mmCIF file of C-alpha atoms in Angstrom:
data_model
loop_
_atom_site.group_PDB
_atom_site.id
_atom_site.type_symbol
_atom_site.label_atom_id
_atom_site.label_comp_id
_atom_site.label_asym_id
_atom_site.label_seq_id
_atom_site.Cartn_x
_atom_site.Cartn_y
_atom_site.Cartn_z
ATOM 1 C CA MET S 14 -101.005 -17.074 210.605
ATOM 2 C CA LYS S 15 -99.307 -20.669 210.491
ATOM 3 C CA SER S 16 -101.870 -22.315 213.009
ATOM 4 C CA LEU S 17 -105.019 -20.749 211.383
ATOM 5 C CA ILE S 18 -102.806 -22.961 207.986
ATOM 6 C CA ASN S 19 -102.503 -26.038 210.196
ATOM 7 C CA VAL S 20 -106.205 -25.990 211.342
ATOM 8 C CA VAL S 21 -107.397 -25.677 207.560
ATOM 9 C CA LEU S 22 -105.333 -28.421 206.398
ATOM 10 C CA ILE S 23 -105.607 -30.933 209.153
ATOM 11 C CA PHE S 24 -109.620 -29.992 208.985
ATOM 12 C CA LEU S 25 -109.600 -30.747 204.583
ATOM 13 C CA SER S 26 -107.155 -33.601 205.294
ATOM 14 C CA PHE S 27 -110.216 -35.347 207.451
ATOM 15 C CA THR S 28 -112.980 -33.749 205.196
ATOM 16 C CA ALA S 29 -111.055 -35.673 202.450
ATOM 17 C CA TYR S 30 -110.591 -38.530 204.719
ATOM 18 C CA SER S 31 -114.198 -39.146 205.721
ATOM 19 C CA GLN S 32 -115.318 -39.101 202.067
ATOM 20 C CA SER S 33 -112.805 -41.381 200.809
ATOM 21 C CA ASP S 34 -114.382 -43.752 203.763
ATOM 22 C CA THR S 35 -117.553 -42.747 202.855
ATOM 23 C CA VAL S 36 -117.329 -44.525 199.048
ATOM 24 C CA ARG S 37 -115.183 -47.243 200.763
ATOM 25 C CA SER S 38 -118.241 -48.610 202.697
ATOM 26 C CA LYS S 39 -120.625 -47.684 199.840
ATOM 27 C CA VAL S 40 -118.600 -49.565 197.426
ATOM 28 C CA TYR S 41 -117.484 -52.861 199.616
ATOM 29 C CA ALA S 42 -121.454 -52.899 200.405
ATOM 30 C CA GLN S 43 -121.446 -53.339 196.726
ATOM 31 C CA CYS S 44 -119.322 -55.944 196.655
ATOM 32 C CA ASP S 45 -120.729 -58.015 199.192
ATOM 33 C CA LYS S 46 -123.959 -57.287 198.256
ATOM 34 C CA LEU S 47 -123.003 -59.266 194.743
ATOM 35 C CA LEU S 48 -120.794 -62.046 196.795
ATOM 36 C CA ASN S 49 -124.072 -62.612 199.052
ATOM 37 C CA ALA S 50 -126.383 -62.994 195.799
ATOM 38 C CA ILE S 51 -124.103 -65.266 193.693
ATOM 39 C CA SER S 52 -123.357 -67.593 197.201
ATOM 40 C CA VAL S 53 -126.555 -69.997 197.299
ATOM 41 C CA ASP S 54 -126.690 -73.290 197.703
ATOM 42 C CA GLN S 55 -127.195 -76.025 195.153
ATOM 43 C CA GLY S 56 -130.379 -75.585 193.293
ATOM 44 C CA VAL S 57 -131.309 -72.362 195.225
ATOM 45 C CA GLU S 58 -131.519 -69.629 192.498
ATOM 46 C CA VAL S 59 -129.774 -66.278 192.508
ATOM 47 C CA ASP S 60 -131.709 -63.557 193.397
ATOM 48 C CA TRP S 61 -130.987 -61.745 189.919
ATOM 49 C CA SER S 62 -132.937 -58.669 190.997
ATOM 50 C CA VAL S 63 -130.115 -57.745 193.650
ATOM 51 C CA VAL S 64 -127.434 -58.607 191.200
ATOM 52 C CA ASP S 65 -128.935 -56.439 188.382
ATOM 53 C CA LYS S 66 -129.095 -53.713 190.972
ATOM 54 C CA VAL S 67 -125.346 -53.545 191.500
ATOM 55 C CA PHE S 68 -124.316 -54.087 187.697
ATOM 56 C CA ILE S 69 -124.998 -51.418 185.202
ATOM 57 C CA PRO S 70 -126.607 -52.585 182.499
ATOM 58 C CA ASP S 71 -124.180 -52.810 179.192
ATOM 59 C CA ALA S 72 -122.002 -54.026 182.454
ATOM 60 C CA LYS S 73 -118.729 -56.530 180.504
ATOM 61 C CA LEU S 74 -117.472 -59.488 182.791
ATOM 62 C CA THR S 75 -114.370 -61.189 181.656
ATOM 63 C CA MET S 76 -112.696 -64.433 183.391
ATOM 64 C CA VAL S 77 -109.208 -65.252 182.356
ATOM 65 C CA GLY S 78 -107.294 -68.172 183.196
ATOM 66 C CA VAL S 79 -105.530 -70.929 181.449
ATOM 67 C CA SER S 80 -107.118 -74.092 178.713
ATOM 68 C CA ASN S 81 -104.814 -76.089 177.366
ATOM 69 C CA GLY S 82 -101.715 -74.547 178.500
ATOM 70 C CA LYS S 83 -102.504 -71.370 177.131
ATOM 71 C CA SER S 84 -104.043 -68.240 178.848
ATOM 72 C CA VAL S 85 -107.422 -67.522 177.543
ATOM 73 C CA SER S 86 -109.865 -65.022 178.518
ATOM 74 C CA TYR S 87 -113.985 -65.189 177.882
ATOM 75 C CA SER S 88 -116.106 -61.842 178.202
ATOM 76 C CA PHE S 89 -119.997 -61.744 178.125
ATOM 77 C CA GLY S 90 -122.323 -59.081 179.112
ATOM 78 C CA LEU S 91 -124.705 -59.400 181.948
ATOM 79 C CA GLU S 92 -127.139 -61.454 180.499
ATOM 80 C CA GLN S 93 -125.446 -64.069 179.296
ATOM 81 C CA PHE S 94 -123.727 -63.819 182.697
ATOM 82 C CA LYS S 95 -126.851 -64.768 184.242
ATOM 83 C CA ALA S 96 -128.388 -67.236 181.414
ATOM 84 C CA VAL S 97 -124.977 -69.288 182.053
ATOM 85 C CA ASP S 98 -126.104 -69.880 186.115
ATOM 86 C CA THR S 99 -123.862 -72.623 187.377
ATOM 87 C CA TYR S 100 -124.030 -70.961 191.205
ATOM 88 C CA THR S 101 -127.709 -72.401 191.356
ATOM 89 C CA LYS S 102 -126.892 -75.739 189.182
ATOM 90 C CA ASN S 103 -123.701 -76.518 191.417
ATOM 91 C CA GLY S 104 -123.935 -74.465 194.343
ATOM 92 C CA PHE S 105 -121.720 -71.800 195.418
ATOM 93 C CA GLU S 106 -119.616 -69.947 197.935
ATOM 94 C CA GLU S 107 -117.838 -67.100 197.803
ATOM 95 C CA LYS S 108 -116.037 -64.912 200.268
ATOM 96 C CA ALA S 109 -113.776 -61.600 199.988
ATOM 97 C CA LEU S 110 -110.546 -62.340 201.929
ATOM 98 C CA LYS S 111 -108.855 -58.952 201.214
ATOM 99 C CA ARG S 112 -109.677 -55.687 199.244
ATOM 100 C CA ASP S 113 -107.627 -52.617 198.549
ATOM 101 C CA ILE S 114 -109.543 -49.370 196.556
ATOM 102 C CA TRP S 115 -108.636 -46.392 194.315
ATOM 103 C CA THR S 116 -111.199 -43.966 193.963
ATOM 104 C CA THR S 117 -111.976 -41.074 192.326
ATOM 105 C CA PRO S 118 -115.140 -38.656 192.805
ATOM 106 C CA ASN S 119 -116.715 -40.833 189.922
ATOM 107 C CA MET S 120 -115.085 -44.110 189.918
ATOM 108 C CA ALA S 121 -113.940 -46.895 191.897
ATOM 109 C CA ILE S 122 -111.177 -49.468 191.116
ATOM 110 C CA VAL S 123 -111.476 -52.588 193.503
ATOM 111 C CA LYS S 124 -108.988 -55.359 193.935
ATOM 112 C CA GLU S 125 -110.339 -58.614 195.774
ATOM 113 C CA GLU S 126 -109.062 -61.587 196.728
ATOM 114 C CA PHE S 127 -111.061 -64.239 197.655
ATOM 115 C CA LYS S 128 -111.722 -67.662 198.515
ATOM 116 C CA ALA S 129 -114.668 -69.634 196.577
ATOM 117 C CA THR S 130 -116.388 -73.171 196.951
ATOM 118 C CA VAL S 131 -118.416 -74.980 194.185
ATOM 119 C CA LYS S 132 -120.989 -76.761 196.653
ATOM 120 C CA SER S 133 -121.784 -79.631 194.593
ATOM 121 C CA THR S 134 -118.370 -81.113 194.281
ATOM 122 C CA GLY S 135 -116.140 -79.313 197.301
ATOM 123 C CA ALA S 136 -113.642 -77.621 195.332
ATOM 124 C CA ILE S 137 -112.068 -74.618 196.406
ATOM 125 C CA GLU S 138 -110.173 -71.788 194.186
ATOM 126 C CA THR S 139 -108.930 -68.379 195.375
ATOM 127 C CA GLY S 140 -108.178 -65.271 192.980
ATOM 128 C CA VAL S 141 -108.744 -62.145 192.675
ATOM 129 C CA ASN S 142 -111.577 -60.033 191.426
ATOM 130 C CA PHE S 143 -111.145 -56.080 189.882
ATOM 131 C CA TYR S 144 -114.180 -54.224 189.572
ATOM 132 C CA THR S 145 -114.701 -50.933 187.818
ATOM 133 C CA PHE S 146 -117.315 -48.874 189.802
ATOM 134 C CA ILE S 147 -119.097 -45.687 188.383
ATOM 135 C CA TYR S 148 -120.570 -43.087 190.280
ATOM 136 C CA VAL S 149 -124.337 -42.890 188.304
ATOM 137 C CA ALA S 150 -127.861 -41.798 189.525
ATOM 138 C CA GLY S 151 -126.715 -41.367 193.364
ATOM 139 C CA GLN S 152 -125.432 -45.562 193.478
ATOM 140 C CA TRP S 153 -121.855 -46.951 193.118
ATOM 141 C CA ARG S 154 -122.678 -49.498 190.338
ATOM 142 C CA ILE S 155 -120.355 -51.827 188.643
ATOM 143 C CA LYS S 156 -119.143 -51.508 185.271
ATOM 144 C CA THR S 157 -116.393 -53.878 184.545
ATOM 145 C CA LEU S 158 -115.443 -57.125 186.564
ATOM 146 C CA ALA S 159 -112.765 -59.301 185.391
ATOM 147 C CA TRP S 160 -111.430 -62.056 187.496
ATOM 148 C CA GLU S 161 -109.145 -65.142 187.496
ATOM 149 C CA SER S 162 -109.167 -68.378 190.134
ATOM 150 C CA PHE S 163 -106.985 -70.636 190.777
ATOM 151 C CA LYS S 164 -108.014 -74.351 191.769
ATOM 152 C CA LEU S 165 -106.281 -75.342 195.359
#
């Protein structure tokens, strides 16, 4: 009987791991799609159709930082984010350095450390993105994204 229980427990642990691993790979693929979409040469337009597919239409984005020695945050919707488009104007490249993920069956939270380069100036920054994904209509999509970057 003990051996049967052990076999069942081992099977369940492999099943849980494989589901978690599948969620991780799908969520990370969405993160990669976003970073690839906003990483463009100066004057090359961001493929906003890709960005639209990664985010939920009512997504909220928040940029956190320091201005004049005080902590500040700016929150906006996806359409406001697209309207500013400093990526096309300046050229931009962002690469994930490290990711951690926490999941439930219908939600995932990702902490992503990144390195970014503004191509027009050569300025390099590091920082962190915090994504909240929800599973909707058979897809993992971003509900919120908050980030803070630090110039090197």
